[in-house]
Amino acid sequence: MELRHLRYFVAVAEERNFTRAAERLHIAQPPLSRQIQQLEEDLGVGLIEKGSRPLRLTEAGQFFLAHARPLLDQVRDLKTMTQRVGKLERTLSLGFVASTLYGQLPEIIRRYREGHPEVEVTLHEMTTVEQLQALKEGRIDVGFGRLKSEDPSIRRILLREEPLMVALFPGHRLAERSGGLRLVELVHEKLLVYPKAPRPSFADQVLAVFSEANLAPDHVTEVRELQIAMGLVAAGQGIAIVPESVQGMHHRNVVCRRLEDKHAVSPILFSVRHMDRSPELENMLATVYAIYDDLGIPYVKESL
Ligand code: BEZ
C-alpha cells in the first residue's frame, strides 16, 4: 500500500463519486478505479459497497477513512515542517483575528521581535476558521483566534478567557448606568453581530452566550466586521457585544459596559500544527505568558 492509495481513497470517499474524485485528483477515472481495486485486493476486504450510488463505504471502508485522513495530515505537516527546519533564515508567520490587535498582540509582537531579532515575523489578519486552513497549508505557523473548533491535525492552547462587554452609544439609556449590565437587559435591543462570514464566527459565539442563558435577542443584524459594528453603534443603530480589549480602541461616540454574566467570555486560543514543536513557537508562547505575568492577567500555563 502506497501513500497515493490513501490519497485516492480519501478523495473517492469524500466526493462519494469516482468522476468527481478523479477531477479533484487531476487524473482519469479508469486509473483511479484500478488503484482503488488494487487497494481492496491488497487489504483483502471491500472498502466501497458494490453498486451503491451515491457511493457508500463498508464498515472497513469507514475505518480505513477515519485512519487515512490523520495519516495524510501528518505527511503534509511533515513536509511543511521539514521545509521550515531546512531554511537557514528563521521565520514565523502569524495569523490573528482583528480584535486581538486591541488586546496584547502589539506588545507580544514587539517583545518577541526585541528578544528574537533573528526571526522574521510576518502578520496576517484572518478569521479563526481561515487560520485553521492556513495552518494546514503551511501559510502560517501560529494562529491567534477565538473559536474552539475541533480539528485533529491542529493543537490549540487556551491562553485566557477574555471578558465580554457591551458597546453602546453614549446617549443610550443603558450607557448611563454606572455598574455592569446583564444579558437579559439586552434582548430587546438591536444587536449588531460580526463577522457575517465565514461562519462559524465571533457572531455565533455571541449568540451562543445568549442561548446558554436561555435568551434569544429580538433583532439581530449581521455586519461584515468589527469596525462596521462599532461605527453603527456610534451612529446609534444598535449595540454590539465585544471583547474587553476593544475598549482600548477609543472609538468616538462609543462607550463600553461590563457584562456581569459569568459565562460571557471569549477565549483567546493559540493554534499550531499538531506536530510542530519549533523553538520559534516555544518562544512565542513564553512571550505571551511573560506579558500576562507582567500585567497580572490570569491564565493557566500549558506547554507545546
Ligand atoms: C491577548 O490579548 O491575550 C492576546 C492577544 C493576541 C495574542 C495572544 C494573546
PDB file of N, CA and C and ligand atoms in Angstrom, residues 100 103-105 108 144 159-160 268 288 292, ligand 1:
ATOM      1  N   THR A 100      -7.774  40.851  18.377  1.00  0.00           N
ATOM      2  CA  THR A 100      -6.595  40.643  19.243  1.00  0.00           C
ATOM      3  C   THR A 100      -5.595  41.799  19.113  1.00  0.00           C
ATOM      4  N   GLY A 103      -5.983  43.893  21.973  1.00  0.00           N
ATOM      5  CA  GLY A 103      -5.551  43.267  23.222  1.00  0.00           C
ATOM      6  C   GLY A 103      -4.035  43.332  23.315  1.00  0.00           C
ATOM      7  N   GLN A 104      -3.422  42.195  23.623  1.00  0.00           N
ATOM      8  CA  GLN A 104      -1.982  42.180  23.889  1.00  0.00           C
ATOM      9  C   GLN A 104      -1.136  41.947  22.640  1.00  0.00           C
ATOM     10  N   LEU A 105      -1.771  41.729  21.481  1.00  0.00           N
ATOM     11  CA  LEU A 105      -0.977  41.348  20.304  1.00  0.00           C
ATOM     12  C   LEU A 105       0.168  42.313  19.961  1.00  0.00           C
ATOM     13  N   ILE A 108       2.964  41.783  22.351  1.00  0.00           N
ATOM     14  CA  ILE A 108       3.564  40.457  22.172  1.00  0.00           C
ATOM     15  C   ILE A 108       4.550  40.485  20.990  1.00  0.00           C
ATOM     16  N   PHE A 144      -3.732  33.131  16.259  1.00  0.00           N
ATOM     17  CA  PHE A 144      -4.364  33.631  17.474  1.00  0.00           C
ATOM     18  C   PHE A 144      -5.827  33.864  17.124  1.00  0.00           C
ATOM     19  N   LEU A 159      -5.249  30.396  25.854  1.00  0.00           N
ATOM     20  CA  LEU A 159      -4.383  31.364  26.532  1.00  0.00           C
ATOM     21  C   LEU A 159      -5.111  32.025  27.691  1.00  0.00           C
ATOM     22  N   ARG A 160      -6.319  32.484  27.434  1.00  0.00           N
ATOM     23  CA  ARG A 160      -7.110  33.089  28.511  1.00  0.00           C
ATOM     24  C   ARG A 160      -8.543  33.256  28.031  1.00  0.00           C
ATOM     25  N   ILE A 268      -9.177  33.229  24.028  1.00  0.00           N
ATOM     26  CA  ILE A 268      -8.116  33.561  23.061  1.00  0.00           C
ATOM     27  C   ILE A 268      -7.268  32.297  22.945  1.00  0.00           C
ATOM     28  N   VAL A 288       4.086  35.387  25.409  1.00  0.00           N
ATOM     29  CA  VAL A 288       2.699  35.683  25.812  1.00  0.00           C
ATOM     30  C   VAL A 288       2.578  35.558  27.332  1.00  0.00           C
ATOM     31  N   TYR A 292       1.550  38.308  30.276  1.00  0.00           N
ATOM     32  CA  TYR A 292       0.444  38.078  31.227  1.00  0.00           C
ATOM     33  C   TYR A 292       0.956  38.236  32.670  1.00  0.00           C
TER      34      TYR A 292
HETATM   35  C1  BEZ B   1      -4.370  38.636  24.479  1.00  0.00           C
HETATM   36  O1  BEZ B   1      -4.921  39.747  24.387  1.00  0.00           O
HETATM   37  O2  BEZ B   1      -4.375  37.962  25.495  1.00  0.00           O
HETATM   38  C2  BEZ B   1      -3.662  38.105  23.243  1.00  0.00           C
HETATM   39  C3  BEZ B   1      -3.821  38.723  22.024  1.00  0.00           C
HETATM   40  C4  BEZ B   1      -3.177  38.210  20.912  1.00  0.00           C
HETATM   41  C5  BEZ B   1      -2.373  37.099  21.026  1.00  0.00           C
HETATM   42  C6  BEZ B   1      -2.236  36.470  22.237  1.00  0.00           C
HETATM   43  C7  BEZ B   1      -2.876  36.978  23.346  1.00  0.00           C
END
